[in-house]
Structure formats: C-alpha cells, structure tokens
Amino acid sequence: MVTLIVDAGSTKIEWLVLTDGAETFHYVTHGYNPNYAKPIVFIDILYKELPENFPVVDAVRYYGTGCGLKENREEVAQLLRVRFEEAKTVTVDSDMMGAARAVLGQQKGIACILGTGANSCLYDGERIADQALSLGYLVGDEGSGCYIGKKLVRAYFYNQMPPELKISFDDCYHLEINDFIDNVYHQPQASKYLAGFTKFAGDHLAHPFIQQLVEDCFDDFIKVFVLRYSDCRSLPVS
C-alpha cells in the first residue's frame, strides 16, 4: 500500500509518501490556501513544482489550510484526482484535523496550529468536538507568523523600533511603503508575504524589543486559542 500524506499550509506544502507504513519519498513545495489563492496556483504546484517522477500512489490524504469549507475541500480533491489519477481514494480534510491526529493520535486534548496562520481545536480522540473560530489573517490568526509579521512591519513604519533594529530591518528588506502596500493589498497570498518578516524576529530574538513583541503575540494566541476551552488546564495541549 502506497499512501501520499499531504500537509498543506499557506507558506509550504509537505508531500510524504509511505510504502507499507515506511517513508519512501519526501518533497516540499510552495504553499496553498484556497481562501486566498486561485486554483491555478495549486495547479502550478501539482504540475510544475512536483517532480515528473513522483511515485505512483494508491491513496491520497490531504490536510490543508482553508479546507474547513466544503467547497474548498471538493475543489482541492478534484484537482488531486486528476493529478494522481491512479489513486483509488482521495480524501481532503482541514489542516486542523491533520494536526489533531498527528499530535494527539487517539488521545483527548487540545491541538494547536501556529504557522502562517493560527487555530486550535478540542479533539476527543477521534473527531473535532469543538474548534476556535478562525477570522483569517486580516482580523485574527493571533500568534501566527502573519500576526508577528504585521506587528514587526507596523513597528517599523510607525518608528516604534529601536534605532539599531530599524537599521538592521532596512539592511534586510529595503522596504518601501509603496511596495509594501502593493504586496499586501494588490498581490495574492498577502498572509504569506507578511509571515515572511517573521524570520527577522527569529534572527533578532535576543533583542529585548523583539523578545517582548513575540511574547505578547504568543500570549494573544494562548488567550484566544487555548483558554477558550473550559477544561484547558486539565487536558494536554499540543
């Protein structure tokens, strides 16, 4: 039995092939979120980024961001069936379900996602019993890479960064306001673009300003995505 497991985020997608339970192939492509990108983006990933000698698989299990919506799941499944026409089964589920199964298995607990976006769910060991409402990168996604990126860029343009950090930020990105506005408001996958600034936070985490900014972002994540569950203090949080 050859199974393809796909973990799809907005920034990257990991493609893992298991042959009788053992990993035999691993590949990484650009990410895809059907809420913010058109199907042609995913088509390009399937036919231009994946290698031509991709293994023949019997089953495809896709867990993706933006796939909580039925219409998005159906759209992604249709494209996967065409690309992997030899597969007998193709299933598409949300990235939240994939995360819960990966970190909790058959154990009850709270599963969290912190990537380009953010979310959480209460998992009963088999299915999602309750889930936080995700408002997306414009309003929500507290604690995510996009959220941290927005805080960084805001501090930069509002002159709230310490001078030495602003110089480093300039050297790293040479950011112009017109280019920034274009990337955020006129180009696709703005959340991925904003999350890209998180690398600067990681590279300068020892600086007190960055350390406090990141801590505040993660505090927001805990408040919104963990403390919402009444029994959060007695359950494993993964």
mmCIF file of C-alpha atoms in Angstrom:
data_model
loop_
_atom_site.group_PDB
_atom_site.id
_atom_site.type_symbol
_atom_site.label_atom_id
_atom_site.label_comp_id
_atom_site.label_asym_id
_atom_site.label_seq_id
_atom_site.Cartn_x
_atom_site.Cartn_y
_atom_site.Cartn_z
ATOM 1 C CA MET A 1 0.000 0.000 0.000
ATOM 2 C CA VAL A 2 1.487 3.328 -1.108
ATOM 3 C CA THR A 3 -0.075 6.333 0.607
ATOM 4 C CA LEU A 4 0.578 10.020 -0.020
ATOM 5 C CA ILE A 5 0.067 12.248 3.017
ATOM 6 C CA VAL A 6 -0.028 15.977 2.276
ATOM 7 C CA ASP A 7 0.383 18.666 4.941
ATOM 8 C CA ALA A 8 -0.562 21.926 3.244
ATOM 9 C CA GLY A 9 -0.047 25.356 4.741
ATOM 10 C CA SER A 10 -0.096 28.803 3.188
ATOM 11 C CA THR A 11 3.694 29.025 3.042
ATOM 12 C CA LYS A 12 4.701 25.459 2.215
ATOM 13 C CA ILE A 13 3.294 22.016 1.437
ATOM 14 C CA GLU A 14 4.992 18.804 2.530
ATOM 15 C CA TRP A 15 4.367 15.703 0.411
ATOM 16 C CA LEU A 16 5.176 12.446 2.212
ATOM 17 C CA VAL A 17 4.894 9.014 0.569
ATOM 18 C CA LEU A 18 4.584 5.958 2.810
ATOM 19 C CA THR A 19 5.065 2.459 1.427
ATOM 20 C CA ASP A 20 3.561 -0.084 3.821
ATOM 21 C CA GLY A 21 3.975 2.470 6.603
ATOM 22 C CA ALA A 22 7.608 3.375 5.904
ATOM 23 C CA GLU A 23 8.664 6.750 4.477
ATOM 24 C CA THR A 24 9.962 6.366 0.919
ATOM 25 C CA PHE A 25 9.634 9.874 -0.515
ATOM 26 C CA HIS A 26 9.512 13.419 0.866
ATOM 27 C CA TYR A 27 9.121 16.647 -1.081
ATOM 28 C CA VAL A 28 8.388 20.293 -0.256
ATOM 29 C CA THR A 29 6.666 22.855 -2.490
ATOM 30 C CA HIS A 30 5.223 26.325 -2.110
ATOM 31 C CA GLY A 31 2.062 26.570 -0.024
ATOM 32 C CA TYR A 32 -1.584 26.992 -0.993
ATOM 33 C CA ASN A 33 -4.672 28.339 0.745
ATOM 34 C CA PRO A 34 -7.861 28.170 -1.362
ATOM 35 C CA ASN A 35 -9.342 31.032 0.654
ATOM 36 C CA TYR A 36 -6.774 33.481 -0.690
ATOM 37 C CA ALA A 37 -5.311 31.952 -3.861
ATOM 38 C CA LYS A 38 -6.947 30.874 -7.112
ATOM 39 C CA PRO A 39 -6.951 27.205 -8.227
ATOM 40 C CA ILE A 40 -4.313 27.953 -10.885
ATOM 41 C CA VAL A 41 -1.796 28.403 -8.052
ATOM 42 C CA PHE A 42 -2.423 24.829 -6.877
ATOM 43 C CA ILE A 43 -2.399 23.542 -10.451
ATOM 44 C CA ASP A 44 1.061 25.063 -10.948
ATOM 45 C CA ILE A 45 2.248 23.348 -7.764
ATOM 46 C CA LEU A 46 0.892 19.988 -8.906
ATOM 47 C CA TYR A 47 2.318 20.119 -12.425
ATOM 48 C CA LYS A 48 5.303 22.469 -12.266
ATOM 49 C CA GLU A 49 6.751 22.034 -8.775
ATOM 50 C CA LEU A 50 6.203 18.337 -8.137
ATOM 51 C CA PRO A 51 8.769 16.206 -9.996
ATOM 52 C CA GLU A 52 7.656 14.252 -13.059
ATOM 53 C CA ASN A 53 8.922 11.028 -11.479
ATOM 54 C CA PHE A 54 6.649 11.419 -8.443
ATOM 55 C CA PRO A 55 5.806 7.935 -7.095
ATOM 56 C CA VAL A 56 2.592 6.220 -8.155
ATOM 57 C CA VAL A 57 0.301 6.113 -5.121
ATOM 58 C CA ASP A 58 -2.735 4.079 -4.103
ATOM 59 C CA ALA A 59 -4.269 6.676 -1.782
ATOM 60 C CA VAL A 60 -4.017 10.416 -1.136
ATOM 61 C CA ARG A 61 -4.749 12.017 2.224
ATOM 62 C CA TYR A 62 -4.610 15.798 2.059
ATOM 63 C CA TYR A 63 -4.795 18.022 5.125
ATOM 64 C CA GLY A 64 -4.840 21.686 4.184
ATOM 65 C CA THR A 65 -5.357 25.185 5.424
ATOM 66 C CA GLY A 66 -8.573 26.674 4.078
ATOM 67 C CA CYS A 67 -10.113 23.203 3.768
ATOM 68 C CA GLY A 68 -12.566 23.603 6.596
ATOM 69 C CA LEU A 69 -15.023 24.792 3.936
ATOM 70 C CA LYS A 70 -16.789 22.065 1.964
ATOM 71 C CA GLU A 71 -16.444 23.846 -1.393
ATOM 72 C CA ASN A 72 -12.684 24.215 -0.894
ATOM 73 C CA ARG A 73 -12.323 20.524 0.006
ATOM 74 C CA GLU A 74 -14.227 19.498 -3.118
ATOM 75 C CA GLU A 75 -12.170 21.790 -5.341
ATOM 76 C CA VAL A 76 -8.840 20.537 -3.982
ATOM 77 C CA ALA A 77 -9.994 16.902 -4.184
ATOM 78 C CA GLN A 78 -10.976 17.296 -7.824
ATOM 79 C CA LEU A 79 -7.540 18.666 -8.760
ATOM 80 C CA LEU A 80 -5.796 15.912 -6.799
ATOM 81 C CA ARG A 81 -7.828 13.193 -8.546
ATOM 82 C CA VAL A 82 -6.698 14.489 -11.927
ATOM 83 C CA ARG A 83 -3.013 14.718 -10.905
ATOM 84 C CA PHE A 84 -2.993 11.343 -9.124
ATOM 85 C CA GLU A 85 -5.413 9.511 -11.381
ATOM 86 C CA GLU A 86 -4.023 6.142 -10.334
ATOM 87 C CA ALA A 87 -5.087 6.678 -6.698
ATOM 88 C CA LYS A 88 -8.088 4.606 -5.650
ATOM 89 C CA THR A 89 -9.035 7.017 -2.867
ATOM 90 C CA VAL A 90 -8.512 10.746 -2.390
ATOM 91 C CA THR A 91 -9.578 12.377 0.873
ATOM 92 C CA VAL A 92 -9.282 16.067 1.764
ATOM 93 C CA ASP A 93 -9.666 17.403 5.281
ATOM 94 C CA SER A 94 -8.754 20.501 7.227
ATOM 95 C CA ASP A 95 -5.243 21.180 8.467
ATOM 96 C CA MET A 96 -6.760 21.230 11.963
ATOM 97 C CA MET A 97 -7.821 17.588 11.676
ATOM 98 C CA GLY A 98 -4.373 16.682 10.391
ATOM 99 C CA ALA A 99 -2.731 18.455 13.305
ATOM 100 C CA ALA A 100 -5.008 16.791 15.859
ATOM 101 C CA ARG A 101 -4.363 13.312 14.501
ATOM 102 C CA ALA A 102 -0.623 13.975 14.302
ATOM 103 C CA VAL A 103 -0.067 15.328 17.812
ATOM 104 C CA LEU A 104 -2.774 13.532 19.796
ATOM 105 C CA GLY A 105 -3.419 10.262 17.976
ATOM 106 C CA GLN A 106 -6.384 8.726 19.825
ATOM 107 C CA GLN A 107 -5.924 10.847 22.949
ATOM 108 C CA LYS A 108 -8.331 13.595 24.011
ATOM 109 C CA GLY A 109 -6.740 17.027 24.137
ATOM 110 C CA ILE A 110 -6.283 20.449 22.583
ATOM 111 C CA ALA A 111 -4.459 20.594 19.267
ATOM 112 C CA CYS A 112 -2.988 23.888 18.080
ATOM 113 C CA ILE A 113 -1.605 25.223 14.823
ATOM 114 C CA LEU A 114 0.989 28.002 14.752
ATOM 115 C CA GLY A 115 2.187 28.590 11.224
ATOM 116 C CA THR A 116 1.475 31.320 8.708
ATOM 117 C CA GLY A 117 -1.985 31.277 10.332
ATOM 118 C CA ALA A 118 -3.228 30.039 13.715
ATOM 119 C CA ASN A 119 -6.058 27.891 15.035
ATOM 120 C CA SER A 120 -6.932 25.258 17.622
ATOM 121 C CA CYS A 121 -9.475 22.571 18.359
ATOM 122 C CA LEU A 122 -10.748 20.321 21.117
ATOM 123 C CA TYR A 123 -10.170 16.739 19.922
ATOM 124 C CA ASP A 124 -11.991 13.788 21.507
ATOM 125 C CA GLY A 125 -9.569 11.165 20.234
ATOM 126 C CA GLU A 126 -11.448 10.557 17.018
ATOM 127 C CA ARG A 127 -13.048 13.761 15.814
ATOM 128 C CA ILE A 128 -13.039 17.505 16.440
ATOM 129 C CA ALA A 129 -15.538 18.203 19.232
ATOM 130 C CA ASP A 130 -15.074 21.967 19.282
ATOM 131 C CA GLN A 131 -12.984 24.416 17.308
ATOM 132 C CA ALA A 132 -11.955 28.032 17.611
ATOM 133 C CA LEU A 133 -13.411 30.424 15.072
ATOM 134 C CA SER A 134 -10.728 31.472 12.617
ATOM 135 C CA LEU A 135 -11.164 35.022 11.321
ATOM 136 C CA GLY A 136 -8.191 34.825 8.954
ATOM 137 C CA TYR A 137 -5.101 36.968 8.684
ATOM 138 C CA LEU A 138 -6.848 40.345 8.316
ATOM 139 C CA VAL A 139 -8.702 40.169 11.639
ATOM 140 C CA GLY A 140 -7.499 37.091 13.536
ATOM 141 C CA ASP A 141 -4.702 34.483 13.440
ATOM 142 C CA GLU A 142 -3.318 35.745 16.749
ATOM 143 C CA GLY A 143 0.217 34.493 17.433
ATOM 144 C CA SER A 144 0.805 33.300 13.879
ATOM 145 C CA GLY A 145 3.695 34.127 11.578
ATOM 146 C CA CYS A 146 1.471 36.605 9.762
ATOM 147 C CA TYR A 147 0.449 38.184 13.075
ATOM 148 C CA ILE A 148 4.078 38.601 14.179
ATOM 149 C CA GLY A 149 4.997 39.926 10.739
ATOM 150 C CA LYS A 150 2.259 42.563 10.918
ATOM 151 C CA LYS A 151 3.442 43.679 14.364
ATOM 152 C CA LEU A 152 7.017 43.986 13.105
ATOM 153 C CA VAL A 153 6.162 45.977 9.993
ATOM 154 C CA ARG A 154 3.834 48.239 11.954
ATOM 155 C CA ALA A 155 6.595 48.985 14.462
ATOM 156 C CA TYR A 156 8.965 49.690 11.586
ATOM 157 C CA PHE A 157 6.724 52.133 9.710
ATOM 158 C CA TYR A 158 5.457 53.793 12.910
ATOM 159 C CA ASN A 159 9.074 54.383 14.052
ATOM 160 C CA GLN A 160 8.485 52.322 17.184
ATOM 161 C CA MET A 161 11.517 50.076 16.594
ATOM 162 C CA PRO A 162 14.732 50.894 18.440
ATOM 163 C CA PRO A 163 17.142 52.652 16.001
ATOM 164 C CA GLU A 164 19.612 49.773 15.824
ATOM 165 C CA LEU A 165 16.834 47.334 14.931
ATOM 166 C CA LYS A 166 15.403 49.650 12.295
ATOM 167 C CA ILE A 167 18.820 49.883 10.636
ATOM 168 C CA SER A 168 19.034 46.075 10.558
ATOM 169 C CA PHE A 169 15.493 45.856 9.192
ATOM 170 C CA ASP A 170 16.394 48.358 6.441
ATOM 171 C CA ASP A 171 19.505 46.379 5.541
ATOM 172 C CA CYS A 172 17.479 43.175 5.384
ATOM 173 C CA TYR A 173 14.396 44.270 3.422
ATOM 174 C CA HIS A 174 14.974 47.747 1.879
ATOM 175 C CA LEU A 175 11.234 48.155 2.399
ATOM 176 C CA GLU A 176 9.417 50.961 0.606
ATOM 177 C CA ILE A 177 5.877 51.898 1.579
ATOM 178 C CA ASN A 178 4.555 51.720 -1.997
ATOM 179 C CA ASP A 179 5.946 48.206 -2.500
ATOM 180 C CA PHE A 180 4.572 47.138 0.875
ATOM 181 C CA ILE A 181 1.072 48.435 0.098
ATOM 182 C CA ASP A 182 1.134 46.710 -3.285
ATOM 183 C CA ASN A 183 2.169 43.343 -1.795
ATOM 184 C CA VAL A 184 -0.430 43.455 0.963
ATOM 185 C CA TYR A 185 -3.427 44.915 -0.866
ATOM 186 C CA HIS A 186 -2.941 44.121 -4.550
ATOM 187 C CA GLN A 187 -0.936 40.880 -4.779
ATOM 188 C CA PRO A 188 -2.102 37.322 -3.962
ATOM 189 C CA GLN A 189 -1.138 35.480 -0.762
ATOM 190 C CA ALA A 190 -0.617 38.560 1.393
ATOM 191 C CA SER A 191 -0.581 36.421 4.542
ATOM 192 C CA LYS A 192 2.428 34.511 3.238
ATOM 193 C CA TYR A 193 4.170 37.794 2.399
ATOM 194 C CA LEU A 194 3.570 39.205 5.887
ATOM 195 C CA ALA A 195 4.655 35.980 7.573
ATOM 196 C CA GLY A 196 7.968 36.246 5.725
ATOM 197 C CA PHE A 197 9.021 39.056 8.074
ATOM 198 C CA THR A 198 8.943 36.632 10.997
ATOM 199 C CA LYS A 199 12.426 35.451 10.045
ATOM 200 C CA PHE A 200 13.709 38.837 11.196
ATOM 201 C CA ALA A 201 12.161 38.211 14.621
ATOM 202 C CA GLY A 202 13.835 34.823 14.802
ATOM 203 C CA ASP A 203 17.218 36.242 13.809
ATOM 204 C CA HIS A 204 16.985 39.023 16.443
ATOM 205 C CA LEU A 205 15.180 37.204 19.229
ATOM 206 C CA ALA A 206 17.857 38.129 21.774
ATOM 207 C CA HIS A 207 16.910 41.809 21.458
ATOM 208 C CA PRO A 208 14.540 42.841 24.305
ATOM 209 C CA PHE A 209 12.179 44.646 21.907
ATOM 210 C CA ILE A 210 11.754 41.576 19.686
ATOM 211 C CA GLN A 211 11.536 39.239 22.659
ATOM 212 C CA GLN A 212 8.682 41.270 24.166
ATOM 213 C CA LEU A 213 6.880 41.558 20.822
ATOM 214 C CA VAL A 214 6.977 37.795 20.264
ATOM 215 C CA GLU A 215 5.954 37.032 23.852
ATOM 216 C CA ASP A 216 2.974 39.369 23.509
ATOM 217 C CA CYS A 217 1.949 37.651 20.265
ATOM 218 C CA PHE A 218 2.115 34.197 21.870
ATOM 219 C CA ASP A 219 0.187 35.478 24.890
ATOM 220 C CA ASP A 220 -2.533 36.580 22.480
ATOM 221 C CA PHE A 221 -2.512 33.098 20.949
ATOM 222 C CA ILE A 222 -2.994 31.448 24.365
ATOM 223 C CA LYS A 223 -5.826 33.819 25.280
ATOM 224 C CA VAL A 224 -7.700 33.316 22.010
ATOM 225 C CA PHE A 225 -6.972 29.711 21.052
ATOM 226 C CA VAL A 226 -6.319 27.811 24.309
ATOM 227 C CA LEU A 227 -8.103 29.462 27.235
ATOM 228 C CA ARG A 228 -11.379 29.361 25.300
ATOM 229 C CA TYR A 229 -11.791 25.680 26.253
ATOM 230 C CA SER A 230 -13.215 25.286 29.769
ATOM 231 C CA ASP A 231 -11.089 22.233 30.645
ATOM 232 C CA CYS A 232 -7.873 23.529 29.029
ATOM 233 C CA ARG A 233 -5.889 23.270 32.280
ATOM 234 C CA SER A 234 -6.619 19.562 32.711
ATOM 235 C CA LEU A 235 -6.008 18.470 29.109
ATOM 236 C CA PRO A 236 -2.765 18.061 27.139
ATOM 237 C CA VAL A 237 -2.113 20.994 24.831
ATOM 238 C CA SER A 238 -0.120 20.001 21.756
#
